[in-house]
Coordinates of N, CA and C in Angstrom, one line a residue:
X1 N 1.1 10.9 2.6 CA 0.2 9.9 3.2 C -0.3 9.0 2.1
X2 N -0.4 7.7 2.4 CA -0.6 7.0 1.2 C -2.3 6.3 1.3
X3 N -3.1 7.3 2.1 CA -4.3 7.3 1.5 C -5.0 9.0 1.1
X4 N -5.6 8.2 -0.3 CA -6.5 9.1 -1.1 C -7.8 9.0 -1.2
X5 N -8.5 10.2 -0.9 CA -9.9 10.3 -0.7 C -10.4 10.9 -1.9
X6 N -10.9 10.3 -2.5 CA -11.4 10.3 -3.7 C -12.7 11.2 -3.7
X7 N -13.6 10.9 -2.9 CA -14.6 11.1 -2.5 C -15.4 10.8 -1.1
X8 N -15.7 12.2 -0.2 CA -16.1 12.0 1.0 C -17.3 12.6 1.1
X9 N -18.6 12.0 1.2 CA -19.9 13.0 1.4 C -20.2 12.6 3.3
X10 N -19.5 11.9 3.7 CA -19.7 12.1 5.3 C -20.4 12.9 6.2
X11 N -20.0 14.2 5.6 CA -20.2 15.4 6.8 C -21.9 15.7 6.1
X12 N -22.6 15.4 5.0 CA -23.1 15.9 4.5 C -24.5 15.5 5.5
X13 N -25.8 15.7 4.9 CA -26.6 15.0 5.6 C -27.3 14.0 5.1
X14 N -27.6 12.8 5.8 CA -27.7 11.2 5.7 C -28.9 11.2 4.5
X15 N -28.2 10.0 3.7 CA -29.1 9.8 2.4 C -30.6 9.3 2.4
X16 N -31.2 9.7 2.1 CA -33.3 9.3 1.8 C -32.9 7.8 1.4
X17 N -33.4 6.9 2.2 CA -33.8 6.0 1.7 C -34.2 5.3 0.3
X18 N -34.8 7.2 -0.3 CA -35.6 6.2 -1.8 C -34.5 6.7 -3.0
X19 N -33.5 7.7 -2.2 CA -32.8 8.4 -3.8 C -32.1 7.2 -4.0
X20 N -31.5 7.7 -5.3 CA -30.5 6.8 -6.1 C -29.4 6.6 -5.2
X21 N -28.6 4.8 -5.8 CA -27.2 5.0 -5.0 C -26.2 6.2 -5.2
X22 N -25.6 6.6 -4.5 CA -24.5 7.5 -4.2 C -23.9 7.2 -3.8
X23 N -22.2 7.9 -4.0 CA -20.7 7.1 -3.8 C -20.9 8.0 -2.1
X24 N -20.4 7.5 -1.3 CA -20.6 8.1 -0.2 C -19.1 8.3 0.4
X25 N -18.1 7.4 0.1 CA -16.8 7.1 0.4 C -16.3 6.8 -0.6
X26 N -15.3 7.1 -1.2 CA -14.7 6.7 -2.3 C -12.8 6.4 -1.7
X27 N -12.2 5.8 -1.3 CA -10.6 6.0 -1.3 C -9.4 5.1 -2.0
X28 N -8.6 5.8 -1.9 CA -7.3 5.3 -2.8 C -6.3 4.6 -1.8
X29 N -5.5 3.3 -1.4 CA -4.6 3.6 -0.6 C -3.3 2.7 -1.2
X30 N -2.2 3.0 -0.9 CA -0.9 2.5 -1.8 C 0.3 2.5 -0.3
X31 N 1.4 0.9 -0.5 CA 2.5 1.4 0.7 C 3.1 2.6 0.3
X32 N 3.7 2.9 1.7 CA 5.1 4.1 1.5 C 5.9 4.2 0.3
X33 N 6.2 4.7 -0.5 CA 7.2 4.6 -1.4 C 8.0 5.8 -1.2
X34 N 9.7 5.3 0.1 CA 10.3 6.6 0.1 C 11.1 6.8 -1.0
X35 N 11.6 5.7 -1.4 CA 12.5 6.0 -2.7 C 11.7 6.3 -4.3
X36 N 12.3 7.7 -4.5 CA 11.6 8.2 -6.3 C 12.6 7.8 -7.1
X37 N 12.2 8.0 -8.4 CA 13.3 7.5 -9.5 C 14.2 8.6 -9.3
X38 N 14.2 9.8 -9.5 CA 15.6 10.4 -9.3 C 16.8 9.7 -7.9
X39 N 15.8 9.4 -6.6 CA 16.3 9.2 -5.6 C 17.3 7.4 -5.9
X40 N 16.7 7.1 -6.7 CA 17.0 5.9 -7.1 C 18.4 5.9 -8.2
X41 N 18.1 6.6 -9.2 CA 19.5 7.3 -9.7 C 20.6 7.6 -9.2
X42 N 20.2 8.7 -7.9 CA 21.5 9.4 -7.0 C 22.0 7.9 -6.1
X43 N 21.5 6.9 -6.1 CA 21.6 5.9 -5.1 C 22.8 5.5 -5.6
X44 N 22.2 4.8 -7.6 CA 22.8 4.0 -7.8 C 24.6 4.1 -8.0
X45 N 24.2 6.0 -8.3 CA 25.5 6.8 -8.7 C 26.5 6.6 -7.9
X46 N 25.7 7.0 -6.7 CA 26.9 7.4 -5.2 C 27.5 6.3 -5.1
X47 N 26.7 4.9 -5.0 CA 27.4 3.2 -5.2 C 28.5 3.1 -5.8
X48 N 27.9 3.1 -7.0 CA 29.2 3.5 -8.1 C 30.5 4.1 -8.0
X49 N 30.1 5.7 -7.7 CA 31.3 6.2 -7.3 C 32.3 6.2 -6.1
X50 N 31.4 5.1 -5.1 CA 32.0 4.8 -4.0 C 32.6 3.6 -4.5
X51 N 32.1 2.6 -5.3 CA 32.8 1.3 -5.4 C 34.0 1.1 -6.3
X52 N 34.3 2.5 -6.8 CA 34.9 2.6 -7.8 C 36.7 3.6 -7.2
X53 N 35.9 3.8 -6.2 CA 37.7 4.5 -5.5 C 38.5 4.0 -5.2
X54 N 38.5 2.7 -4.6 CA 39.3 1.6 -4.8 C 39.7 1.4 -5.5
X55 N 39.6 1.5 -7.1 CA 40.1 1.0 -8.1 C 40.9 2.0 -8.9
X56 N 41.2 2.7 -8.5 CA 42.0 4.0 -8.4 C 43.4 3.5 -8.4
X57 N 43.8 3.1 -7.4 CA 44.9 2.7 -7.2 C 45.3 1.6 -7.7
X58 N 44.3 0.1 -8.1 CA 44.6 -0.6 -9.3 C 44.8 -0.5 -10.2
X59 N 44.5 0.8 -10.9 CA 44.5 1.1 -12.2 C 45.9 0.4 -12.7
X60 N 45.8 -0.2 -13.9 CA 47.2 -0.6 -14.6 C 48.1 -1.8 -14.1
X61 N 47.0 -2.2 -13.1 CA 47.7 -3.9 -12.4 C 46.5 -5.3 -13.0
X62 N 47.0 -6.4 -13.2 CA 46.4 -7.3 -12.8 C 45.1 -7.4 -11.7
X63 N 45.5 -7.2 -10.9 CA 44.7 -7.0 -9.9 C 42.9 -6.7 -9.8
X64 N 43.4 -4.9 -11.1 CA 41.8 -4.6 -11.1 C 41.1 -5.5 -12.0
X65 N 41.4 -6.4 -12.5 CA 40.7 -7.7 -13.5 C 39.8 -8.4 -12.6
X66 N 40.4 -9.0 -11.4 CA 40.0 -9.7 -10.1 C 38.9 -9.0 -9.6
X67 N 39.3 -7.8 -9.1 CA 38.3 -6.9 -8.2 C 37.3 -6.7 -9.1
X68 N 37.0 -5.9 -10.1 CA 36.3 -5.1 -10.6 C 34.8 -6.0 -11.0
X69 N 34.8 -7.5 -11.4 CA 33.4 -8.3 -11.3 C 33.0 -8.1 -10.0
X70 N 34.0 -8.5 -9.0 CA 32.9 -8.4 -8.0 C 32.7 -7.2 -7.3
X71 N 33.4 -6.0 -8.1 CA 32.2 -5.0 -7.4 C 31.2 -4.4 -8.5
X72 N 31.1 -4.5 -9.9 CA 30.1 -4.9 -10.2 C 29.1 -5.7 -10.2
X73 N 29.2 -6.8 -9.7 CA 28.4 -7.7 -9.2 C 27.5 -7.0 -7.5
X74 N 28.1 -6.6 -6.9 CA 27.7 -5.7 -6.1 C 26.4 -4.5 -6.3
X75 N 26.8 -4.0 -7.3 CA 26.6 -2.5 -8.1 C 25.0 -3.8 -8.8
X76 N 25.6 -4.7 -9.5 CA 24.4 -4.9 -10.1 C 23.1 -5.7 -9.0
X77 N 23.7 -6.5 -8.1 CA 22.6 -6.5 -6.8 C 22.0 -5.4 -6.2
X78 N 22.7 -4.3 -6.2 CA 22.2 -3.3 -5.8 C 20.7 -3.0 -6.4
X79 N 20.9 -2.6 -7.7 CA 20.1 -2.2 -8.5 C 18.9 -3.4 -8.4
X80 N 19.4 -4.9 -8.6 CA 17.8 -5.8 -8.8 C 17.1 -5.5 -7.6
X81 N 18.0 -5.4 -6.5 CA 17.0 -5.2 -5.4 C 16.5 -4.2 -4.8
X82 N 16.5 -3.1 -5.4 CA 15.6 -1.8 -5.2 C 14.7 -2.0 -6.3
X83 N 14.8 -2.2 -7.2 CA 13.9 -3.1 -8.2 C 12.7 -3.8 -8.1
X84 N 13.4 -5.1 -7.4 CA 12.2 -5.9 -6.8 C 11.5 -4.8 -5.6
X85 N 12.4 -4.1 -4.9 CA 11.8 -3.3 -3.5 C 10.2 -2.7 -4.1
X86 N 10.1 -2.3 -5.2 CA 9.5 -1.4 -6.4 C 9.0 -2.1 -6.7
X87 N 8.4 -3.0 -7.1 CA 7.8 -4.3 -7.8 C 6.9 -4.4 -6.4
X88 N 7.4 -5.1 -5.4 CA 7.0 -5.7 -4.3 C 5.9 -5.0 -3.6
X89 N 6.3 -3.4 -3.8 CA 5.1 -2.3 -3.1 C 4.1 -1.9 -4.2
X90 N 3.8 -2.6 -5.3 CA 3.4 -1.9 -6.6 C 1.8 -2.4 -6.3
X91 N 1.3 -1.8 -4.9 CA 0.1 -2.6 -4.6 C -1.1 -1.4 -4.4
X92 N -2.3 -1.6 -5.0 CA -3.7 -0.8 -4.7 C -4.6 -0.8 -4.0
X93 N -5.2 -0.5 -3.7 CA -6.5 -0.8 -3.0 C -7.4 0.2 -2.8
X94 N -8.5 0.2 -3.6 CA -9.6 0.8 -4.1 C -11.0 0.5 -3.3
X95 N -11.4 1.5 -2.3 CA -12.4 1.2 -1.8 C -13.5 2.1 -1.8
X96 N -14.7 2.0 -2.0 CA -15.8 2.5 -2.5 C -17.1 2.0 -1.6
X97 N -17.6 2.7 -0.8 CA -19.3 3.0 -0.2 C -20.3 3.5 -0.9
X98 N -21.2 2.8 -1.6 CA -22.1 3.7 -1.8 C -23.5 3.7 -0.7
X99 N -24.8 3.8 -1.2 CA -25.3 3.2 0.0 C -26.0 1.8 -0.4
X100 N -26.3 1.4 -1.4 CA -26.5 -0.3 -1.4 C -25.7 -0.6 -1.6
X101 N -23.7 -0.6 -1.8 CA -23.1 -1.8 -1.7 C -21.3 -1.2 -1.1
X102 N -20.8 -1.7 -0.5 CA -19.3 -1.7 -0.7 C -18.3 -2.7 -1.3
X103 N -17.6 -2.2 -1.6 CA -16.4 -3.0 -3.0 C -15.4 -2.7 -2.1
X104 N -14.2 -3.6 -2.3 CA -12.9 -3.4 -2.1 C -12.2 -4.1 -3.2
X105 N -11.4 -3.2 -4.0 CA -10.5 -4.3 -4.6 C -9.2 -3.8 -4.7
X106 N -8.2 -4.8 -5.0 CA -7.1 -5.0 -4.1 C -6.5 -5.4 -5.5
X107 N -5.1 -4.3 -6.4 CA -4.2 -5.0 -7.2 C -2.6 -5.6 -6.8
X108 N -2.5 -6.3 -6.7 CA -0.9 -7.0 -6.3 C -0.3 -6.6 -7.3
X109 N 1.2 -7.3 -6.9 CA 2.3 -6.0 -7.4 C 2.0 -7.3 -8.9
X110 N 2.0 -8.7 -8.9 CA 2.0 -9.3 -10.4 C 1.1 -9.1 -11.2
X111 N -0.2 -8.0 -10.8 CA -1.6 -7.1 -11.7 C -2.3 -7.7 -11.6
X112 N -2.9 -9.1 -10.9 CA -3.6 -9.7 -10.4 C -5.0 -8.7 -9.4
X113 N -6.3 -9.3 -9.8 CA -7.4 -8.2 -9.2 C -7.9 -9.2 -8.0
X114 N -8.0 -8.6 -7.3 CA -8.9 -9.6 -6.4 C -10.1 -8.4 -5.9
X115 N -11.1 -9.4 -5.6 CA -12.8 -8.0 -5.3 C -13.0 -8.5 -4.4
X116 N -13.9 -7.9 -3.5 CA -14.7 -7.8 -2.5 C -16.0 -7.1 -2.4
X117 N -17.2 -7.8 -1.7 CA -18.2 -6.8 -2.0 C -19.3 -6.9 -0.7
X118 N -20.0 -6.0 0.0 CA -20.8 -6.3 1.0 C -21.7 -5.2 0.6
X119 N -22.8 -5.7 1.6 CA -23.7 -4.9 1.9 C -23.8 -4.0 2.9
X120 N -23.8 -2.8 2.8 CA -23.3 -1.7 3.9 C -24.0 -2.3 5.3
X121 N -25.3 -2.3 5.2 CA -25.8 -2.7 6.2 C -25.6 -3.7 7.3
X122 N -25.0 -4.3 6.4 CA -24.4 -5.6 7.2 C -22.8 -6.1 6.9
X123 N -22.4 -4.7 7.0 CA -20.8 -4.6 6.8 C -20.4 -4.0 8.4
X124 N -19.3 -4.9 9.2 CA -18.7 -4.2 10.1 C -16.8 -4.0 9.7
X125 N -16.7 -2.8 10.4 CA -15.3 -2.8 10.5 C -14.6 -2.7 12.0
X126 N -13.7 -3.8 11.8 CA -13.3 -4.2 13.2 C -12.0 -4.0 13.2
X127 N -11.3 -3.3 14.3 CA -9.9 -3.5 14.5 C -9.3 -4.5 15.7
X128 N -8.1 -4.9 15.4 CA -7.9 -5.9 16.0 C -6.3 -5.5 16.6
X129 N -6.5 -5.6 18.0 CA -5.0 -4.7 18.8 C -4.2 -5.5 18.5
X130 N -3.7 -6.7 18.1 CA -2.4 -6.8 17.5 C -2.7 -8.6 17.1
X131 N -2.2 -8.9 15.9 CA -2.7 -10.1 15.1 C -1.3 -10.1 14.3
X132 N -1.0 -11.7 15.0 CA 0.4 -12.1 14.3 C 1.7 -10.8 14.1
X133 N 1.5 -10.1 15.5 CA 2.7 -9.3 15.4 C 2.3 -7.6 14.9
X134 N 1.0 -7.8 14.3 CA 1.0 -6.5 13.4 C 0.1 -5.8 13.9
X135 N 0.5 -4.6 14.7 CA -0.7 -3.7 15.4 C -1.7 -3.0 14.9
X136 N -3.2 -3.1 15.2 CA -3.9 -2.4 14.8 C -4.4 -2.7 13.8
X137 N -4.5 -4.3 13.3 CA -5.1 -5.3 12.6 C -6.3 -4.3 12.0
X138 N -6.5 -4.2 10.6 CA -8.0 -4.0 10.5 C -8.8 -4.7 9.4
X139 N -9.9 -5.6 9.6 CA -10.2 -5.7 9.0 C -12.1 -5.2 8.5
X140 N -12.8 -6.1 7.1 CA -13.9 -5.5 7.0 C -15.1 -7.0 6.9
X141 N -16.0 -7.1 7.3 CA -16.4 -8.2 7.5 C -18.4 -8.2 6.9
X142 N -18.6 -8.8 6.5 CA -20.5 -8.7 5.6 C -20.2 -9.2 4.7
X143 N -19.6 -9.8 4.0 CA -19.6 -9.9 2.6 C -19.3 -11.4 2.9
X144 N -18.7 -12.5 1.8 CA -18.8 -13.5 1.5 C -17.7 -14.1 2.5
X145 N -16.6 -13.1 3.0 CA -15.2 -13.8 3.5 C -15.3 -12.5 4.6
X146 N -14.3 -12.5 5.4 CA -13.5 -11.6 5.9 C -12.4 -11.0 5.2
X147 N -12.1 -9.9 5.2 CA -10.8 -8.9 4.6 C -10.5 -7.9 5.4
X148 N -8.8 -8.4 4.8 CA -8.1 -6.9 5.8 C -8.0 -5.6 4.5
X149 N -7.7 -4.5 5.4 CA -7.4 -3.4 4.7 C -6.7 -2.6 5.0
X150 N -6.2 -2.1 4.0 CA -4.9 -1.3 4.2 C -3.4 -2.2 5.5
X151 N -3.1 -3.0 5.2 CA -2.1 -4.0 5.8 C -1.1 -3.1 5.9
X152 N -0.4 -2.5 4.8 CA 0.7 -2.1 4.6 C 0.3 -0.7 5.4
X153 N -0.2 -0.1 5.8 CA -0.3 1.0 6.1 C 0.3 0.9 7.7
X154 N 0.6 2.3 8.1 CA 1.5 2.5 10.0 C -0.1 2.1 10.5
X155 N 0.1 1.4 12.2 CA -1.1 1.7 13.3 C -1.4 2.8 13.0
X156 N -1.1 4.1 13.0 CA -1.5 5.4 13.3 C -2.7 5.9 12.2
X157 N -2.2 5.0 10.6 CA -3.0 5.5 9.4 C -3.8 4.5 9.4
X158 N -4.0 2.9 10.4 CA -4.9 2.2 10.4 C -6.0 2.8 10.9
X159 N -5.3 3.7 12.3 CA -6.5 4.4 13.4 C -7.3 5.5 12.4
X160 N -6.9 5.8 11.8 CA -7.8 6.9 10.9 C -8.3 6.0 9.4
X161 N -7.9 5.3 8.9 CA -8.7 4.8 8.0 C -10.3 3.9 8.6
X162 N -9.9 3.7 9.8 CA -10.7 3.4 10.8 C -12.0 4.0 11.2
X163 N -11.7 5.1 11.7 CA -12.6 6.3 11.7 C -13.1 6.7 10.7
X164 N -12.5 7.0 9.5 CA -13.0 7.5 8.2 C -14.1 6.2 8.0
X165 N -13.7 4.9 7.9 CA -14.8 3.8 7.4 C -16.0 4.0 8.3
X166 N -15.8 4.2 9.5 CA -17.6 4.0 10.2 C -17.4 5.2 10.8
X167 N -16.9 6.6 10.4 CA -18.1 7.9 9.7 C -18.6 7.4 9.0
X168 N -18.5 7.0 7.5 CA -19.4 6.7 6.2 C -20.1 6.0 6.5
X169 N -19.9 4.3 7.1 CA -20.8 3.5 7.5 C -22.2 3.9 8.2
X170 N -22.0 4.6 9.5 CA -22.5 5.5 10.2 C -23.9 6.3 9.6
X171 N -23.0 7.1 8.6 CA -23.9 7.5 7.5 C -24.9 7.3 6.7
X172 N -24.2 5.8 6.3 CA -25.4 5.2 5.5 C -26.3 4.6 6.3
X173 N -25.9 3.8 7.2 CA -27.0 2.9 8.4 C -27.9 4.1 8.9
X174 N -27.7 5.6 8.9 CA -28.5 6.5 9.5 C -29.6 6.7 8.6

């Protein structure tokens, strides 16, 4: 599951007004990444040794001169674009409750930071049944702008990062 809960004091009981801030929610969230480097390896192999039985029977003609660029050329498209696939998902988002403030910040795959920051109290989180095609829209709203979160995540992990935010919110407004 590509959210991490860093820290959850939710269930606990609701913070005093006068103590210090406390992290009250802490989480990690990142897209799916089903391909691992080994898995990436066996990919590139099996290409290879598929693109390569063909050339079995060229062996020792003319011929395999012609073919063999362009199925390396193949073999090496392969490879940039699992690459970029890897590059493109190389995305974070680090969200944090305490009870005077929430933070969201968000790294894109070119390491670029972008922040976000509200005040619990006047932070809502809204879902939104389907927005330009993408179900289960969520975003977080108090702060200077509106923001979405967790984009890349299924409906299903939107519906529970959902719940997870306003338990904590809940929390702190108690």
């Amino acid at each position: 599951m590509p959210i991490k809960v860093i820290t959850d004091h939710t269930q606990g009981a609701p913070a005093s007004s006068g103590a210090p801030s406390s992290v009250v929610l802490s989480l990690e969230l990142w897209p799916h990444q089903s391909l691992t480097p080994g898995g990436f390896v066996t990919m590139i192999g099996a290409t290879f040794a598929m693109l390569m039985v063909p050339l079995v029977g060229l062996l020792g003609t003319a011929v395999l001169w012609g073919v063999l660029p362009f199925e390396l050329l193949v073999l090496g498209l392969l490879w940039f674009g699992l690459k970029r696939s890897w590059r493109d998902r190389d995305i974070l988002e680090r969200f944090e409750m305490t009870t005077d403030a929430v933070t969201l910040t968000r790294r894109d795959p070119d390491g670029s930071l972008r922040d976000w920051e509200a005040n619990p109290y006047w932070m809502r989180v809204e879902r939104h049944e389907r927005v330009a095609g993408i179900e289960d829209y969520l975003t977080l709203e108090g702060g200077p702008r509106k923001v979405e979160i967790g984009a890349f995540l299924t409906p299903e992990e939107r519906r529970q990062l959902e719940r997870q935010l306003l338990n904590a919110l809940g929390r702190v407004k108690s």
